[in-house]
Amino acid sequence: MRSASAKRNGLTEELLDEGVAQHATSTRLSPAQKIALRYCEMMATDPEAIDAGFHRELRRHYDEAEVVELTAFIGFNIGYHTFFGTLGFYPMFAPDGRLVSQEESARIYGATPVSLAGPGAAR
């Protein structure tokens, strides 16, 4: 877990992994969580596919202000991930939530952590 506040709110590494790899078929995630994760994936990989029909589906779970907040959060995080990946930065937090140096993070997460393994990421 890379965030102490997320850990306090019940997020586990297992749930995080499930959300990333299997969100569409997960039995532990709510429909609202599944569509939010689908929205993240679409914004990152196929933003042109986000059409009026998808927005109607989003609005079944989120009001307009929540959709704007979710959109901003996803967009900023895609940008941050791209920025940090380009510079080869490692996660700032250890699995136990401690803030760690880049050197310690490299020891914890290995040569290429998952967060840097995407397309265009620094190696």
Coordinates of C-alpha atoms in Angstrom, one line a residue:
M1 CA 0.0 0.0 0.0
R2 CA 1.5 3.3 -1.0
S3 CA -0.8 5.6 0.9
A4 CA -1.4 5.6 4.6
S5 CA -4.8 7.3 4.3
A6 CA -5.9 4.8 1.7
K7 CA -4.9 2.0 4.0
R8 CA -6.8 3.6 6.9
N9 CA -9.8 3.7 4.6
G10 CA -9.7 -0.1 3.9
L11 CA -7.7 -0.2 0.6
T12 CA -5.4 -3.3 0.5
E13 CA -2.8 -4.3 -2.0
E14 CA -5.1 -7.2 -3.0
L15 CA -8.0 -4.9 -3.6
L16 CA -5.7 -2.5 -5.5
D17 CA -4.4 -5.4 -7.7
E18 CA -8.0 -6.6 -8.3
G19 CA -9.1 -3.1 -9.3
V20 CA -6.3 -2.8 -11.8
A21 CA -6.3 -6.2 -13.3
Q22 CA -9.9 -7.5 -12.9
H23 CA -12.2 -4.5 -12.2
A24 CA -14.7 -5.5 -14.8
T25 CA -15.3 -9.0 -13.3
S26 CA -14.6 -8.3 -9.6
T27 CA -17.2 -9.4 -7.1
R28 CA -15.7 -7.1 -4.4
L29 CA -16.1 -3.8 -6.2
S30 CA -19.4 -1.9 -6.4
P31 CA -20.9 -1.0 -9.8
A32 CA -19.9 2.7 -9.1
Q33 CA -16.3 1.6 -8.4
K34 CA -16.2 -0.5 -11.6
I35 CA -17.4 2.3 -13.8
A36 CA -14.9 4.7 -12.2
L37 CA -12.1 2.3 -12.9
R38 CA -13.4 1.7 -16.5
Y39 CA -13.4 5.5 -16.9
C40 CA -9.8 5.6 -15.7
E41 CA -8.8 3.0 -18.2
M42 CA -10.7 4.7 -21.1
M43 CA -9.2 8.1 -20.3
A44 CA -5.7 6.6 -20.3
T45 CA -6.1 4.4 -23.4
D46 CA -9.0 5.4 -25.5
P47 CA -10.5 8.8 -24.6
E48 CA -12.3 9.1 -27.9
A49 CA -14.5 6.2 -26.9
I50 CA -15.9 8.2 -24.0
D51 CA -19.2 9.3 -25.5
A52 CA -22.6 10.5 -24.4
G53 CA -23.7 6.9 -23.7
F54 CA -20.8 6.4 -21.4
H55 CA -21.5 9.7 -19.6
R56 CA -25.1 8.6 -19.1
E57 CA -23.8 5.4 -17.5
L58 CA -21.5 7.4 -15.3
R59 CA -24.4 9.6 -14.2
R60 CA -26.3 6.6 -12.9
H61 CA -23.7 6.4 -10.2
Y62 CA -22.3 10.0 -9.8
D63 CA -23.9 13.4 -9.9
E64 CA -22.5 16.2 -12.2
A65 CA -20.1 17.6 -9.5
E66 CA -18.7 14.1 -8.8
V67 CA -18.2 13.4 -12.5
V68 CA -16.2 16.6 -12.8
E69 CA -14.2 15.8 -9.7
L70 CA -13.5 12.2 -10.9
T71 CA -12.5 13.5 -14.4
A72 CA -10.1 16.0 -12.9
F73 CA -8.6 13.5 -10.5
I74 CA -8.1 10.9 -13.3
G75 CA -6.7 13.5 -15.7
F76 CA -4.2 14.9 -13.1
N77 CA -3.1 11.4 -12.1
I78 CA -2.5 10.4 -15.7
G79 CA -0.4 13.5 -16.1
Y80 CA 1.5 12.9 -12.9
H81 CA 2.1 9.3 -13.8
T82 CA 3.5 10.3 -17.2
F83 CA 5.6 13.0 -15.6
F84 CA 7.1 10.8 -12.9
G85 CA 7.5 7.8 -15.4
T86 CA 9.4 10.1 -17.8
L87 CA 11.8 11.0 -14.9
G88 CA 12.1 7.4 -13.7
F89 CA 10.6 8.2 -10.2
Y90 CA 9.7 5.4 -7.9
P91 CA 6.6 5.4 -5.7
M92 CA 7.0 7.7 -2.7
F93 CA 5.5 5.3 -0.2
A94 CA 6.4 1.9 1.0
P95 CA 3.8 -0.8 1.3
D96 CA 3.3 0.0 5.0
G97 CA 2.5 3.6 4.1
R98 CA 5.9 5.1 5.2
L99 CA 7.3 8.0 3.0
V100 CA 10.6 6.6 1.6
S101 CA 13.5 7.9 -0.5
Q102 CA 13.9 7.0 -4.1
E103 CA 16.8 4.7 -3.2
E104 CA 14.7 2.8 -0.6
S105 CA 11.8 2.7 -3.0
A106 CA 14.0 1.1 -5.7
R107 CA 15.1 -1.5 -3.1
I108 CA 11.5 -2.2 -2.2
Y109 CA 9.9 -2.3 -5.7
G110 CA 12.8 -3.6 -7.8
A111 CA 14.4 -2.4 -11.0
T112 CA 11.2 -1.6 -12.8
P113 CA 8.2 -1.1 -10.5
V114 CA 4.7 -1.6 -12.0
S115 CA 4.2 2.1 -11.9
L116 CA 7.1 2.6 -14.4
A117 CA 6.4 -0.4 -16.6
G118 CA 3.8 1.2 -18.9
P119 CA 4.3 2.4 -22.4
G120 CA 6.8 5.2 -22.7
A121 CA 8.0 4.9 -19.1
A122 CA 11.6 5.4 -18.2
R123 CA 13.5 2.1 -17.7

